[in-house]
CSV table of C-alpha atoms and ligand atoms in Angstrom, one decimal:
chain,number,residue,atom,x,y,z
K,16,MET,CA,0.0,-0.1,-0.1
K,17,ALA,CA,1.2,3.4,-0.9
K,18,LEU,CA,2.4,5.8,2.0
K,19,ASP,CA,-0.2,8.5,2.6
K,20,PRO,CA,1.7,11.7,1.7
K,21,SER,CA,-0.3,13.8,4.4
K,22,SER,CA,0.5,11.8,7.2
K,23,ARG,CA,2.0,13.7,10.2
K,24,SER,CA,3.8,10.6,11.5
K,25,ARG,CA,7.5,10.4,11.3
K,26,LEU,CA,9.4,8.6,8.5
K,27,THR,CA,11.2,5.6,10.3
K,28,PRO,CA,14.2,3.6,9.1
K,29,GLN,CA,12.1,0.8,8.2
K,30,GLN,CA,10.2,2.9,5.7
K,31,ALA,CA,13.5,3.7,3.6
K,32,ALA,CA,13.1,0.4,1.6
K,33,ARG,CA,9.6,1.9,0.5
K,34,PHE,CA,11.8,4.4,-1.5
K,35,VAL,CA,13.3,2.5,-4.5
K,36,GLY,CA,15.5,3.7,-7.1
K,37,ASP,CA,18.4,6.2,-7.6
K,38,GLY,CA,16.1,9.3,-8.1
K,39,LEU,CA,16.9,12.5,-6.0
K,40,PHE,CA,13.3,12.3,-4.4
K,41,GLU,CA,14.2,8.7,-3.3
K,42,ARG,CA,17.7,9.3,-2.3
K,43,VAL,CA,16.4,12.3,0.1
K,44,ALA,CA,13.5,10.3,1.4
K,45,ARG,CA,16.0,7.3,2.2
K,46,ALA,CA,18.3,9.9,4.1
K,47,LEU,CA,15.6,11.3,6.0
K,48,CYS,CA,13.9,7.9,6.8
K,49,ALA,CA,17.0,6.8,8.4
K,50,ALA,CA,17.1,10.1,10.7
K,51,GLY,CA,13.7,9.0,11.8
K,52,LYS,CA,12.7,12.3,12.9
K,53,LEU,CA,10.6,14.0,10.0
K,54,PRO,CA,6.9,14.1,9.8
K,55,ARG,CA,6.1,12.4,6.5
K,56,LYS,CA,4.1,15.2,5.2
K,57,GLU,CA,6.9,17.9,5.5
K,58,LEU,CA,8.8,15.6,2.8
K,59,TYR,CA,6.0,15.6,0.2
K,60,GLU,CA,5.1,19.2,0.9
K,61,ALA,CA,8.8,20.7,0.5
K,62,TRP,CA,9.7,18.5,-2.5
K,63,ALA,CA,6.5,19.6,-4.3
K,64,VAL,CA,7.1,23.3,-3.5
K,65,ALA,CA,10.6,23.2,-4.4
K,66,ARG,CA,10.2,21.6,-7.8
K,67,LYS,CA,7.6,24.6,-8.8
K,68,VAL,CA,9.7,27.3,-7.2
K,69,ARG,CA,13.0,26.0,-8.9
K,70,ARG,CA,11.3,25.9,-12.2
K,71,ARG,CA,9.9,29.4,-11.8
K,72,LEU,CA,12.5,31.4,-9.8
K,73,GLY,CA,15.5,29.2,-9.7
K,74,GLY,CA,18.8,29.5,-12.0
K,75,ALA,CA,19.6,33.1,-10.9
K,76,GLY,CA,22.4,32.3,-8.2
K,77,GLY,CA,22.2,33.4,-4.8
K,78,ARG,CA,21.0,32.3,-1.2
K,79,VAL,CA,17.9,30.4,-0.6
K,80,VAL,CA,16.4,31.9,2.6
K,81,ASP,CA,13.9,29.7,4.1
K,82,LEU,CA,11.8,31.8,6.4
K,83,CYS,CA,9.8,30.3,9.4
K,84,ALA,CA,11.7,27.2,8.2
K,85,GLY,CA,11.2,24.8,10.8
K,86,HIS,CA,13.1,21.8,9.8
K,87,GLY,CA,14.3,23.9,7.0
K,88,LEU,CA,13.8,21.1,4.4
K,89,LEU,CA,12.5,23.5,1.7
K,90,GLY,CA,15.6,25.5,1.5
K,91,GLN,CA,17.8,22.5,1.6
K,92,LEU,CA,15.8,20.9,-1.4
K,93,LEU,CA,16.0,24.1,-3.1
K,94,LEU,CA,19.6,24.1,-3.0
K,95,LEU,CA,19.9,20.4,-4.3
K,96,LEU,CA,17.6,21.2,-7.1
K,97,ASP,CA,19.0,24.1,-8.2
K,98,ARG,CA,22.5,24.1,-9.1
K,99,ALA,CA,23.1,28.2,-9.5
K,100,ALA,CA,21.9,28.5,-5.8
K,101,THR,CA,25.1,29.2,-3.4
K,102,ALA,CA,23.7,28.5,0.0
K,103,ALA,CA,20.6,27.7,2.0
K,104,VAL,CA,19.8,29.5,5.2
K,105,ALA,CA,17.1,28.3,7.5
K,106,VAL,CA,15.6,31.2,9.8
K,107,ASP,CA,13.0,30.5,12.6
K,108,ARG,CA,12.2,32.2,15.9
K,109,VAL,CA,12.9,28.6,17.5
K,110,LEU,CA,14.4,26.1,15.2
K,111,PRO,CA,13.0,22.3,16.3
K,112,PRO,CA,15.6,20.2,18.1
K,113,SER,CA,15.9,17.9,15.5
K,114,ALA,CA,16.7,20.5,12.5
K,115,ALA,CA,20.7,20.1,13.1
K,116,LEU,CA,20.1,16.0,13.1
K,117,LEU,CA,18.1,16.2,9.8
K,118,ALA,CA,20.4,18.6,8.1
K,119,GLY,CA,23.4,16.4,9.2
K,120,ALA,CA,21.7,13.4,7.6
K,121,LEU,CA,21.2,15.2,4.3
K,122,ALA,CA,24.9,16.5,4.3
K,123,GLU,CA,26.0,13.2,4.7
K,124,ALA,CA,23.8,11.8,1.7
K,125,PHE,CA,24.8,15.0,-0.4
K,126,PRO,CA,28.1,16.0,0.9
K,127,ALA,CA,29.0,18.3,-2.4
K,128,GLU,CA,25.7,20.3,-2.5
K,129,LEU,CA,24.6,20.2,1.2
K,130,GLY,CA,27.9,20.0,3.1
K,131,ALA,CA,30.9,22.2,3.7
K,132,GLY,CA,28.8,24.8,5.4
K,133,ARG,CA,26.4,25.3,2.6
K,134,VAL,CA,23.6,24.8,5.0
K,135,THR,CA,23.2,27.2,7.9
K,136,ARG,CA,20.3,27.6,10.6
K,137,VAL,CA,19.6,31.0,12.2
K,138,GLU,CA,17.5,31.7,15.2
K,139,CYS,CA,15.9,34.9,15.3
K,140,PRO,CA,12.4,36.6,14.2
K,141,VAL,CA,11.8,36.9,10.5
K,142,ALA,CA,11.5,40.5,10.9
K,143,ASP,CA,15.0,40.9,12.2
K,144,PHE,CA,16.9,38.7,9.2
K,145,GLU,CA,18.5,40.6,6.8
K,146,LEU,CA,17.5,40.1,3.2
K,147,GLY,CA,19.2,41.3,-0.4
K,148,PRO,CA,18.1,41.5,-3.7
K,149,GLY,CA,20.0,38.2,-4.6
K,150,ASP,CA,18.3,36.1,-2.1
K,151,LEU,CA,15.5,33.6,-3.2
K,152,VAL,CA,13.2,33.9,0.0
K,153,VAL,CA,10.6,30.9,0.5
K,154,ALA,CA,8.4,30.3,3.2
K,155,LEU,CA,6.1,27.2,3.7
K,156,HIS,CA,3.1,27.5,6.0
K,157,ALA,CA,4.3,30.5,7.6
K,158,CYS,CA,1.1,30.9,9.6
K,159,GLY,CA,-1.6,33.6,9.3
K,160,GLU,CA,-0.1,37.1,8.7
K,161,LEU,CA,3.5,35.8,8.9
K,162,THR,CA,3.2,35.4,5.3
K,163,ASP,CA,2.4,38.8,4.9
K,164,VAL,CA,5.7,39.9,6.8
K,165,VAL,CA,7.7,37.6,4.7
K,166,LEU,CA,6.2,39.2,1.3
K,167,ALA,CA,6.8,42.4,2.9
K,168,ARG,CA,10.4,41.8,3.7
K,169,ALA,CA,11.4,40.1,0.4
K,170,ALA,CA,9.5,43.0,-1.5
K,171,ALA,CA,11.6,45.4,0.8
K,172,ALA,CA,14.6,43.8,-0.6
K,173,ARG,CA,13.5,43.3,-4.2
K,174,ALA,CA,14.2,39.4,-3.4
K,175,ARG,CA,12.5,36.5,-5.5
K,176,VAL,CA,9.9,35.1,-3.3
K,177,ALA,CA,7.6,32.0,-3.0
K,178,VAL,CA,5.0,31.3,-0.2
K,179,LEU,CA,2.5,28.6,0.5
K,180,PRO,CA,0.3,30.4,3.0
K,181,CYS,CA,-1.7,28.6,5.6
K,182,CYS,CA,-3.8,29.5,8.9
K,183,HIS,CA,-5.7,32.2,7.4
K,184,ASP,CA,-7.0,34.5,10.0
K,185,LEU,CA,-10.2,36.2,8.4
K,186,GLY,CA,-10.7,38.7,11.5
K,187,SER,CA,-7.3,40.4,10.9
K,188,GLY,CA,-6.2,38.8,7.4
K,189,ASN,CA,-6.8,41.6,4.3
K,190,GLN,CA,-9.6,40.2,1.8
K,191,GLY,CA,-9.1,43.4,-0.2
K,192,GLY,CA,-12.6,44.2,-0.2
K,193,LEU,CA,-13.6,41.0,-2.1
K,194,GLU,CA,-15.9,39.6,0.4
K,195,GLY,CA,-18.8,40.6,-1.7
K,196,TRP,CA,-17.8,38.5,-4.5
K,197,ILE,CA,-15.7,35.5,-3.1
K,198,GLU,CA,-17.1,33.6,-0.2
K,199,ASP,CA,-13.9,31.8,0.2
K,200,GLY,CA,-12.3,34.1,2.7
K,201,PRO,CA,-8.7,32.5,2.5
K,202,LEU,CA,-8.7,32.6,-1.2
K,203,ALA,CA,-9.7,36.5,-1.1
K,204,VAL,CA,-6.8,37.0,1.5
K,205,ASP,CA,-4.4,35.0,-1.0
K,206,LEU,CA,-5.7,37.0,-3.9
K,207,THR,CA,-5.2,40.4,-2.3
K,208,ARG,CA,-1.5,39.2,-1.4
K,209,ALA,CA,-1.1,38.4,-4.9
K,210,ALA,CA,-2.3,41.8,-6.1
K,211,TRP,CA,-0.1,43.5,-3.4
K,212,LEU,CA,2.9,41.9,-4.5
K,213,ARG,CA,2.2,42.9,-8.1
K,214,ALA,CA,1.7,46.6,-6.9
K,215,GLN,CA,5.1,46.2,-5.7
K,216,GLY,CA,6.8,45.9,-8.9
K,217,TYR,CA,6.6,42.3,-9.3
K,218,GLN,CA,5.8,39.8,-12.0
K,219,VAL,CA,3.5,37.2,-10.1
K,220,TRP,CA,2.9,33.5,-10.6
K,221,THR,CA,0.3,31.3,-9.1
K,222,ALA,CA,0.3,27.5,-8.8
K,223,ARG,CA,-1.0,24.5,-6.8
K,224,ILE,CA,0.6,21.6,-5.1
K,225,ASP,CA,-1.2,18.3,-4.9
K,226,ALA,CA,-4.4,18.8,-2.3
K,227,ALA,CA,-3.7,15.1,-1.6
K,228,VAL,CA,-0.5,16.4,0.4
K,229,THR,CA,-1.9,19.7,2.0
K,230,PRO,CA,-5.4,21.3,1.3
K,231,LYS,CA,-3.5,24.6,2.1
K,232,ASN,CA,-1.9,24.2,-1.4
K,233,ARG,CA,-1.8,27.7,-3.0
K,234,LEU,CA,1.6,28.7,-4.2
K,235,LEU,CA,2.2,32.2,-4.8
K,236,MET,CA,5.7,33.6,-6.4
K,237,GLY,CA,7.0,36.6,-7.5
K,238,ALA,CA,10.3,38.2,-8.9
K,239,TRP,CA,10.8,42.1,-8.8
K,240,GLY,CA,10.9,43.8,-12.3
K,241,HIS,CA,10.1,40.8,-14.6
K,242,VAL,CA,6.7,42.5,-15.5
X,308,SAM,C1,3.8,26.3,10.7
X,308,SAM,S1,5.3,26.0,11.0
X,308,SAM,C2,6.0,25.9,9.4
X,308,SAM,C3,7.4,25.2,9.3
X,308,SAM,C4,8.1,24.7,8.1
X,308,SAM,N1,8.1,25.7,7.4
X,308,SAM,C5,7.3,23.6,7.4
X,308,SAM,O1,6.6,24.0,6.8
X,308,SAM,O2,7.3,22.6,8.1
X,308,SAM,C6,5.7,27.8,11.6
X,308,SAM,C7,7.1,28.1,11.6
X,308,SAM,O3,7.2,29.6,11.9
X,308,SAM,C8,8.0,29.8,13.0
X,308,SAM,N2,7.6,31.2,13.5
X,308,SAM,C9,6.5,31.7,14.2
X,308,SAM,N3,6.6,33.1,14.4
X,308,SAM,C10,8.0,33.2,13.9
X,308,SAM,C11,8.7,34.5,13.5
X,308,SAM,N4,8.1,35.9,14.0
X,308,SAM,N5,9.8,34.6,13.1
X,308,SAM,C12,10.5,33.4,12.7
X,308,SAM,N6,9.6,32.4,12.7
X,308,SAM,C13,8.6,32.3,13.3
X,308,SAM,C14,7.6,28.8,14.2
X,308,SAM,O4,8.7,28.6,15.0
X,308,SAM,C15,7.3,27.6,13.3
X,308,SAM,O5,8.4,26.8,13.3
């Protein structure tokens, strides 16, 4: 039976045998299974997002900055997928205790790409981390208005940006006056975010990842000045 990609249960060493073959995804999955700490959903989510982001925003060099990173898997996968990227930084107010262990397992499996100081972790609020125009800023499930903070920080630096929002708070989230037409409040919030980003001088792209992995699957991507 296939593994449920939306399961929050941890990948285990026994499950490594379920990921057969020499593909990049299978090799990443086996390394993470061996570490035994990562919720399965995070692997499938980060992989799906990383592939779409690399296709649209990759190839330009610079750092991948994974904000509200948790285990920071998205940044590391982008560094693996995008040969032009130079480093990955995982930024979180409080990094999970297993973040270093998981990064160690991936660095062992991919020493050239993820070893030798190419992956770092910084514990600080998203508002305090300095960004530059060469960065590729990503945030997977930055809860509620944290997604707006990420977009604002990235836009202030004119950095490439990609967010997969979650936990929309309709009390405080900006629905852009669209409530009269759009009954789906979280969709109105995300449309307003896309319009806001465009108004900052960004070209905007939208996509979805497979809803079987997460129902919060709207991906918003932007690059400054590509309009
Ligand atoms: C839902 S988790 C997502 C983690 C990871 N991106 C993922 O998708 O698995 C949200 C993360 O945001 C972090 N966080 C919350 N407020 C923050 C802030 N002000 N600055 C930086 N990180 C923050 C939390 O510690 C948590 O790890």
